[in-house]
mmCIF file with all atom_site columns, C-alpha atoms in Angstrom:
data_model
loop_
_atom_site.group_PDB
_atom_site.id
_atom_site.type_symbol
_atom_site.label_atom_id
_atom_site.label_alt_id
_atom_site.label_comp_id
_atom_site.label_asym_id
_atom_site.label_entity_id
_atom_site.label_seq_id
_atom_site.pdbx_PDB_ins_code
_atom_site.Cartn_x
_atom_site.Cartn_y
_atom_site.Cartn_z
_atom_site.occupancy
_atom_site.B_iso_or_equiv
_atom_site.pdbx_formal_charge
_atom_site.auth_seq_id
_atom_site.auth_comp_id
_atom_site.auth_asym_id
_atom_site.auth_atom_id
_atom_site.pdbx_PDB_model_num
ATOM 1   C CA . MET A 1 1   ? 29.675  -85.984  -146.513 1.00 0.00 ? 61  MET A CA 1
ATOM 2   C CA . SER A 1 2   ? 26.055  -86.296  -147.675 1.00 0.00 ? 62  SER A CA 1
ATOM 3   C CA . PRO A 1 3   ? 24.630  -89.324  -149.467 1.00 0.00 ? 63  PRO A CA 1
ATOM 4   C CA . PRO A 1 4   ? 24.117  -89.340  -153.243 1.00 0.00 ? 64  PRO A CA 1
ATOM 5   C CA . GLU A 1 5   ? 20.917  -87.696  -154.505 1.00 0.00 ? 65  GLU A CA 1
ATOM 6   C CA . ASN A 1 6   ? 19.052  -90.947  -155.163 1.00 0.00 ? 66  ASN A CA 1
ATOM 7   C CA . GLN A 1 7   ? 19.861  -92.324  -151.703 1.00 0.00 ? 67  GLN A CA 1
ATOM 8   C CA . ARG A 1 8   ? 17.439  -91.794  -148.818 1.00 0.00 ? 68  ARG A CA 1
ATOM 9   C CA . GLN A 1 9   ? 19.071  -90.714  -145.544 1.00 0.00 ? 69  GLN A CA 1
ATOM 10  C CA . LEU A 1 10  ? 17.437  -92.471  -142.596 1.00 0.00 ? 70  LEU A CA 1
ATOM 11  C CA . SER A 1 11  ? 16.824  -90.519  -139.403 1.00 0.00 ? 71  SER A CA 1
ATOM 12  C CA . PRO A 1 12  ? 18.401  -91.442  -136.050 1.00 0.00 ? 72  PRO A CA 1
ATOM 13  C CA . ASP A 1 13  ? 14.892  -91.595  -134.548 1.00 0.00 ? 73  ASP A CA 1
ATOM 14  C CA . LEU A 1 14  ? 14.399  -94.731  -136.647 1.00 0.00 ? 74  LEU A CA 1
ATOM 15  C CA . PHE A 1 15  ? 15.275  -96.676  -133.491 1.00 0.00 ? 75  PHE A CA 1
ATOM 16  C CA . GLN A 1 16  ? 13.806  -96.784  -130.015 1.00 0.00 ? 76  GLN A CA 1
ATOM 17  C CA . VAL A 1 17  ? 15.166  -98.615  -126.994 1.00 0.00 ? 77  VAL A CA 1
ATOM 18  C CA . ASN A 1 18  ? 13.519  -100.001 -123.915 1.00 0.00 ? 78  ASN A CA 1
ATOM 19  C CA . THR A 1 19  ? 15.870  -99.911  -120.943 1.00 0.00 ? 79  THR A CA 1
ATOM 20  C CA . GLY A 1 20  ? 13.303  -101.705 -118.776 1.00 0.00 ? 80  GLY A CA 1
ATOM 21  C CA . THR A 1 21  ? 13.842  -105.030 -120.516 1.00 0.00 ? 81  THR A CA 1
ATOM 22  C CA . SER A 1 22  ? 16.502  -107.685 -120.130 1.00 0.00 ? 82  SER A CA 1
ATOM 23  C CA . GLU A 1 23  ? 17.165  -107.683 -123.887 1.00 0.00 ? 83  GLU A CA 1
ATOM 24  C CA . PRO A 1 24  ? 20.481  -105.912 -124.590 1.00 0.00 ? 84  PRO A CA 1
ATOM 25  C CA . ILE A 1 25  ? 20.178  -102.608 -126.428 1.00 0.00 ? 85  ILE A CA 1
ATOM 26  C CA . TYR A 1 26  ? 22.310  -103.753 -129.365 1.00 0.00 ? 86  TYR A CA 1
ATOM 27  C CA . ARG A 1 27  ? 19.920  -106.728 -129.864 1.00 0.00 ? 87  ARG A CA 1
ATOM 28  C CA . GLN A 1 28  ? 16.942  -104.354 -129.756 1.00 0.00 ? 88  GLN A CA 1
ATOM 29  C CA . LEU A 1 29  ? 18.531  -102.285 -132.545 1.00 0.00 ? 89  LEU A CA 1
ATOM 30  C CA . ILE A 1 30  ? 19.249  -105.383 -134.645 1.00 0.00 ? 90  ILE A CA 1
ATOM 31  C CA . GLU A 1 31  ? 15.703  -106.721 -134.278 1.00 0.00 ? 91  GLU A CA 1
ATOM 32  C CA . GLN A 1 32  ? 14.198  -103.321 -135.056 1.00 0.00 ? 92  GLN A CA 1
ATOM 33  C CA . LEU A 1 33  ? 16.144  -103.051 -138.305 1.00 0.00 ? 93  LEU A CA 1
ATOM 34  C CA . ARG A 1 34  ? 15.070  -106.576 -139.277 1.00 0.00 ? 94  ARG A CA 1
ATOM 35  C CA . ARG A 1 35  ? 11.425  -105.636 -138.674 1.00 0.00 ? 95  ARG A CA 1
ATOM 36  C CA . LEU A 1 36  ? 11.782  -102.360 -140.589 1.00 0.00 ? 96  LEU A CA 1
ATOM 37  C CA . LEU A 1 37  ? 13.244  -104.297 -143.525 1.00 0.00 ? 97  LEU A CA 1
ATOM 38  C CA . ALA A 1 38  ? 10.481  -106.908 -143.372 1.00 0.00 ? 98  ALA A CA 1
ATOM 39  C CA . GLY A 1 39  ? 7.875   -104.148 -143.284 1.00 0.00 ? 99  GLY A CA 1
ATOM 40  C CA . ARG A 1 40  ? 9.609   -102.410 -146.187 1.00 0.00 ? 100 ARG A CA 1
ATOM 41  C CA . GLN A 1 41  ? 9.991   -99.193  -144.219 1.00 0.00 ? 101 GLN A CA 1
ATOM 42  C CA . VAL A 1 42  ? 13.725  -99.396  -144.914 1.00 0.00 ? 102 VAL A CA 1
ATOM 43  C CA . ALA A 1 43  ? 15.014  -100.315 -148.363 1.00 0.00 ? 103 ALA A CA 1
ATOM 44  C CA . ALA A 1 44  ? 18.242  -101.399 -150.005 1.00 0.00 ? 104 ALA A CA 1
ATOM 45  C CA . GLY A 1 45  ? 20.529  -98.422  -150.570 1.00 0.00 ? 105 GLY A CA 1
ATOM 46  C CA . ASP A 1 46  ? 19.111  -96.317  -147.719 1.00 0.00 ? 106 ASP A CA 1
ATOM 47  C CA . ALA A 1 47  ? 21.875  -94.515  -145.819 1.00 0.00 ? 107 ALA A CA 1
ATOM 48  C CA . MET A 1 48  ? 21.941  -95.402  -142.141 1.00 0.00 ? 108 MET A CA 1
ATOM 49  C CA . PRO A 1 49  ? 22.318  -92.619  -139.571 1.00 0.00 ? 109 PRO A CA 1
ATOM 50  C CA . SER A 1 50  ? 25.820  -92.448  -138.122 1.00 0.00 ? 110 SER A CA 1
ATOM 51  C CA . VAL A 1 51  ? 26.734  -94.307  -134.957 1.00 0.00 ? 111 VAL A CA 1
ATOM 52  C CA . ARG A 1 52  ? 27.152  -90.984  -133.150 1.00 0.00 ? 112 ARG A CA 1
ATOM 53  C CA . GLU A 1 53  ? 23.757  -89.701  -134.297 1.00 0.00 ? 113 GLU A CA 1
ATOM 54  C CA . VAL A 1 54  ? 21.940  -92.831  -133.139 1.00 0.00 ? 114 VAL A CA 1
ATOM 55  C CA . ALA A 1 55  ? 23.845  -92.987  -129.840 1.00 0.00 ? 115 ALA A CA 1
ATOM 56  C CA . SER A 1 56  ? 23.085  -89.334  -129.144 1.00 0.00 ? 116 SER A CA 1
ATOM 57  C CA . ALA A 1 57  ? 19.386  -89.655  -130.064 1.00 0.00 ? 117 ALA A CA 1
ATOM 58  C CA . LEU A 1 58  ? 18.968  -92.720  -127.835 1.00 0.00 ? 118 LEU A CA 1
ATOM 59  C CA . GLY A 1 59  ? 21.286  -91.633  -125.033 1.00 0.00 ? 119 GLY A CA 1
ATOM 60  C CA . VAL A 1 60  ? 23.366  -94.811  -125.283 1.00 0.00 ? 120 VAL A CA 1
ATOM 61  C CA . ASN A 1 61  ? 27.054  -95.578  -125.599 1.00 0.00 ? 121 ASN A CA 1
ATOM 62  C CA . PRO A 1 62  ? 28.281  -95.297  -129.210 1.00 0.00 ? 122 PRO A CA 1
ATOM 63  C CA . MET A 1 63  ? 29.965  -98.716  -128.825 1.00 0.00 ? 123 MET A CA 1
ATOM 64  C CA . THR A 1 64  ? 26.490  -100.246 -128.368 1.00 0.00 ? 124 THR A CA 1
ATOM 65  C CA . VAL A 1 65  ? 25.319  -98.847  -131.708 1.00 0.00 ? 125 VAL A CA 1
ATOM 66  C CA . SER A 1 66  ? 28.619  -99.770  -133.340 1.00 0.00 ? 126 SER A CA 1
ATOM 67  C CA . LYS A 1 67  ? 28.214  -103.365 -132.145 1.00 0.00 ? 127 LYS A CA 1
ATOM 68  C CA . ALA A 1 68  ? 24.711  -103.563 -133.621 1.00 0.00 ? 128 ALA A CA 1
ATOM 69  C CA . TYR A 1 69  ? 25.873  -102.105 -136.939 1.00 0.00 ? 129 TYR A CA 1
ATOM 70  C CA . SER A 1 70  ? 28.841  -104.497 -137.069 1.00 0.00 ? 130 SER A CA 1
ATOM 71  C CA . MET A 1 71  ? 26.619  -107.506 -136.422 1.00 0.00 ? 131 MET A CA 1
ATOM 72  C CA . LEU A 1 72  ? 24.149  -106.344 -139.079 1.00 0.00 ? 132 LEU A CA 1
ATOM 73  C CA . GLU A 1 73  ? 27.064  -105.930 -141.475 1.00 0.00 ? 133 GLU A CA 1
ATOM 74  C CA . ALA A 1 74  ? 28.271  -109.464 -140.673 1.00 0.00 ? 134 ALA A CA 1
ATOM 75  C CA . GLU A 1 75  ? 24.743  -110.742 -141.462 1.00 0.00 ? 135 GLU A CA 1
ATOM 76  C CA . GLY A 1 76  ? 24.864  -108.972 -144.796 1.00 0.00 ? 136 GLY A CA 1
ATOM 77  C CA . LEU A 1 77  ? 22.061  -106.542 -143.982 1.00 0.00 ? 137 LEU A CA 1
ATOM 78  C CA . LEU A 1 78  ? 24.316  -103.479 -143.908 1.00 0.00 ? 138 LEU A CA 1
ATOM 79  C CA . VAL A 1 79  ? 27.328  -102.569 -145.988 1.00 0.00 ? 139 VAL A CA 1
ATOM 80  C CA . ARG A 1 80  ? 30.051  -100.049 -145.156 1.00 0.00 ? 140 ARG A CA 1
ATOM 81  C CA . ARG A 1 81  ? 30.724  -97.420  -147.841 1.00 0.00 ? 141 ARG A CA 1
ATOM 82  C CA . ARG A 1 82  ? 34.081  -95.776  -147.383 1.00 0.00 ? 142 ARG A CA 1
ATOM 83  C CA . GLY A 1 83  ? 33.603  -92.088  -146.653 1.00 0.00 ? 143 GLY A CA 1
ATOM 84  C CA . LEU A 1 84  ? 29.810  -92.443  -146.689 1.00 0.00 ? 144 LEU A CA 1
ATOM 85  C CA . GLY A 1 85  ? 29.071  -94.605  -143.661 1.00 0.00 ? 145 GLY A CA 1
ATOM 86  C CA . MET A 1 86  ? 26.715  -97.564  -143.540 1.00 0.00 ? 146 MET A CA 1
ATOM 87  C CA . GLU A 1 87  ? 23.859  -98.282  -145.890 1.00 0.00 ? 147 GLU A CA 1
ATOM 88  C CA . VAL A 1 88  ? 21.296  -101.019 -146.247 1.00 0.00 ? 148 VAL A CA 1
ATOM 89  C CA . ALA A 1 89  ? 22.807  -103.760 -148.392 1.00 0.00 ? 149 ALA A CA 1
ATOM 90  C CA . SER A 1 90  ? 21.400  -104.314 -151.862 1.00 0.00 ? 150 SER A CA 1
ATOM 91  C CA . GLN A 1 91  ? 20.612  -107.964 -151.078 1.00 0.00 ? 151 GLN A CA 1
ATOM 92  C CA . ALA A 1 92  ? 18.765  -106.995 -147.864 1.00 0.00 ? 152 ALA A CA 1
ATOM 93  C CA . GLN A 1 93  ? 15.131  -107.199 -148.789 1.00 0.00 ? 153 GLN A CA 1
ATOM 94  C CA . GLY A 1 94  ? 12.085  -107.340 -146.615 1.00 0.00 ? 154 GLY A CA 1
ATOM 95  C CA . SER A 1 95  ? 9.849   -110.326 -146.866 1.00 0.00 ? 155 SER A CA 1
ATOM 96  C CA . SER A 1 96  ? 6.364   -109.562 -148.118 1.00 0.00 ? 156 SER A CA 1
ATOM 97  C CA . ASP A 1 97  ? 5.277   -112.959 -146.826 1.00 0.00 ? 157 ASP A CA 1
ATOM 98  C CA . LEU A 1 98  ? 2.771   -112.316 -144.034 1.00 0.00 ? 158 LEU A CA 1
ATOM 99  C CA . GLU A 1 99  ? 3.847   -115.421 -142.116 1.00 0.00 ? 159 GLU A CA 1
ATOM 100 C CA . SER A 1 100 ? 7.513   -114.333 -142.119 1.00 0.00 ? 160 SER A CA 1
ATOM 101 C CA . ARG A 1 101 ? 6.629   -110.884 -140.855 1.00 0.00 ? 161 ARG A CA 1
ATOM 102 C CA . LEU A 1 102 ? 4.330   -112.274 -138.166 1.00 0.00 ? 162 LEU A CA 1
ATOM 103 C CA . GLU A 1 103 ? 7.093   -114.632 -137.067 1.00 0.00 ? 163 GLU A CA 1
ATOM 104 C CA . LEU A 1 104 ? 9.229   -111.566 -136.254 1.00 0.00 ? 164 LEU A CA 1
ATOM 105 C CA . LEU A 1 105 ? 6.549   -110.570 -133.726 1.00 0.00 ? 165 LEU A CA 1
ATOM 106 C CA . ARG A 1 106 ? 6.429   -113.972 -132.042 1.00 0.00 ? 166 ARG A CA 1
ATOM 107 C CA . PRO A 1 107 ? 9.159   -113.420 -129.378 1.00 0.00 ? 167 PRO A CA 1
ATOM 108 C CA . GLY A 1 108 ? 7.595   -110.162 -128.196 1.00 0.00 ? 168 GLY A CA 1
ATOM 109 C CA . LEU A 1 109 ? 4.095   -111.591 -128.205 1.00 0.00 ? 169 LEU A CA 1
ATOM 110 C CA . GLU A 1 110 ? 5.245   -114.646 -126.259 1.00 0.00 ? 170 GLU A CA 1
ATOM 111 C CA . ARG A 1 111 ? 6.665   -112.329 -123.584 1.00 0.00 ? 171 ARG A CA 1
ATOM 112 C CA . ILE A 1 112 ? 3.398   -110.380 -123.503 1.00 0.00 ? 172 ILE A CA 1
ATOM 113 C CA . ALA A 1 113 ? 1.379   -113.615 -123.230 1.00 0.00 ? 173 ALA A CA 1
ATOM 114 C CA . LEU A 1 114 ? 3.536   -114.794 -120.320 1.00 0.00 ? 174 LEU A CA 1
ATOM 115 C CA . GLU A 1 115 ? 3.089   -111.475 -118.515 1.00 0.00 ? 175 GLU A CA 1
ATOM 116 C CA . ALA A 1 116 ? -0.666  -111.547 -119.149 1.00 0.00 ? 176 ALA A CA 1
ATOM 117 C CA . ARG A 1 117 ? -0.898  -115.081 -117.682 1.00 0.00 ? 177 ARG A CA 1
ATOM 118 C CA . GLN A 1 118 ? 1.178   -114.025 -114.668 1.00 0.00 ? 178 GLN A CA 1
ATOM 119 C CA . LEU A 1 119 ? -1.191  -111.088 -114.138 1.00 0.00 ? 179 LEU A CA 1
ATOM 120 C CA . GLU A 1 120 ? -4.150  -113.456 -114.602 1.00 0.00 ? 180 GLU A CA 1
ATOM 121 C CA . LEU A 1 121 ? -5.624  -111.296 -117.356 1.00 0.00 ? 181 LEU A CA 1
ATOM 122 C CA . GLU A 1 122 ? -8.341  -112.580 -119.659 1.00 0.00 ? 182 GLU A CA 1
ATOM 123 C CA . PRO A 1 123 ? -7.219  -112.965 -123.305 1.00 0.00 ? 183 PRO A CA 1
ATOM 124 C CA . ARG A 1 124 ? -10.071 -110.735 -124.488 1.00 0.00 ? 184 ARG A CA 1
ATOM 125 C CA . ALA A 1 125 ? -8.872  -107.835 -122.279 1.00 0.00 ? 185 ALA A CA 1
ATOM 126 C CA . VAL A 1 126 ? -5.290  -108.207 -123.570 1.00 0.00 ? 186 VAL A CA 1
ATOM 127 C CA . ILE A 1 127 ? -6.477  -108.342 -127.194 1.00 0.00 ? 187 ILE A CA 1
ATOM 128 C CA . THR A 1 128 ? -8.635  -105.251 -126.648 1.00 0.00 ? 188 THR A CA 1
ATOM 129 C CA . LEU A 1 129 ? -5.651  -103.375 -125.218 1.00 0.00 ? 189 LEU A CA 1
ATOM 130 C CA . LEU A 1 130 ? -3.368  -104.502 -128.057 1.00 0.00 ? 190 LEU A CA 1
ATOM 131 C CA . THR A 1 131 ? -5.967  -103.461 -130.647 1.00 0.00 ? 191 THR A CA 1
ATOM 132 C CA . SER A 1 132 ? -6.220  -100.030 -129.014 1.00 0.00 ? 192 SER A CA 1
ATOM 133 C CA . ILE A 1 133 ? -2.420  -99.653  -129.033 1.00 0.00 ? 193 ILE A CA 1
ATOM 134 C CA . LEU A 1 134 ? -2.196  -100.724 -132.695 1.00 0.00 ? 194 LEU A CA 1
ATOM 135 C CA . LYS A 1 135 ? -4.767  -98.076  -133.590 1.00 0.00 ? 195 LYS A CA 1
ATOM 136 C CA . GLY A 1 136 ? -2.690  -95.455  -131.765 1.00 0.00 ? 196 GLY A CA 1
ATOM 137 C CA . LYS A 1 137 ? -5.190  -94.790  -128.971 1.00 0.00 ? 197 LYS A CA 1
#
């Protein structure tokens, strides 16, 4: 069943997973959706891709995706629509506050900083690399 005309259907490639990290895949999915909401790339009423679609696109167990969706539903970020699947809840809004959005980056940046210190890299070299990555180079 397809979503109503005024509803945007999100693609399964919305998510990416990193299997080389200790963070569980379901947590990666949850954090990614939070960031997409904060960045306003996902909006209230958007139809989420099905569990099967996401699991297939990522090559993960459907129960992993289902767990992430269930936890997001429990947080009030997703809502289940009978016969239509999951959609972004109407009260789920991204924060336009720069500080709130930056705070979502903090855990990842703290891990990067730790790795950079362990590798004895100069901050300037790490910042240059990050800038290059942000610019898509």
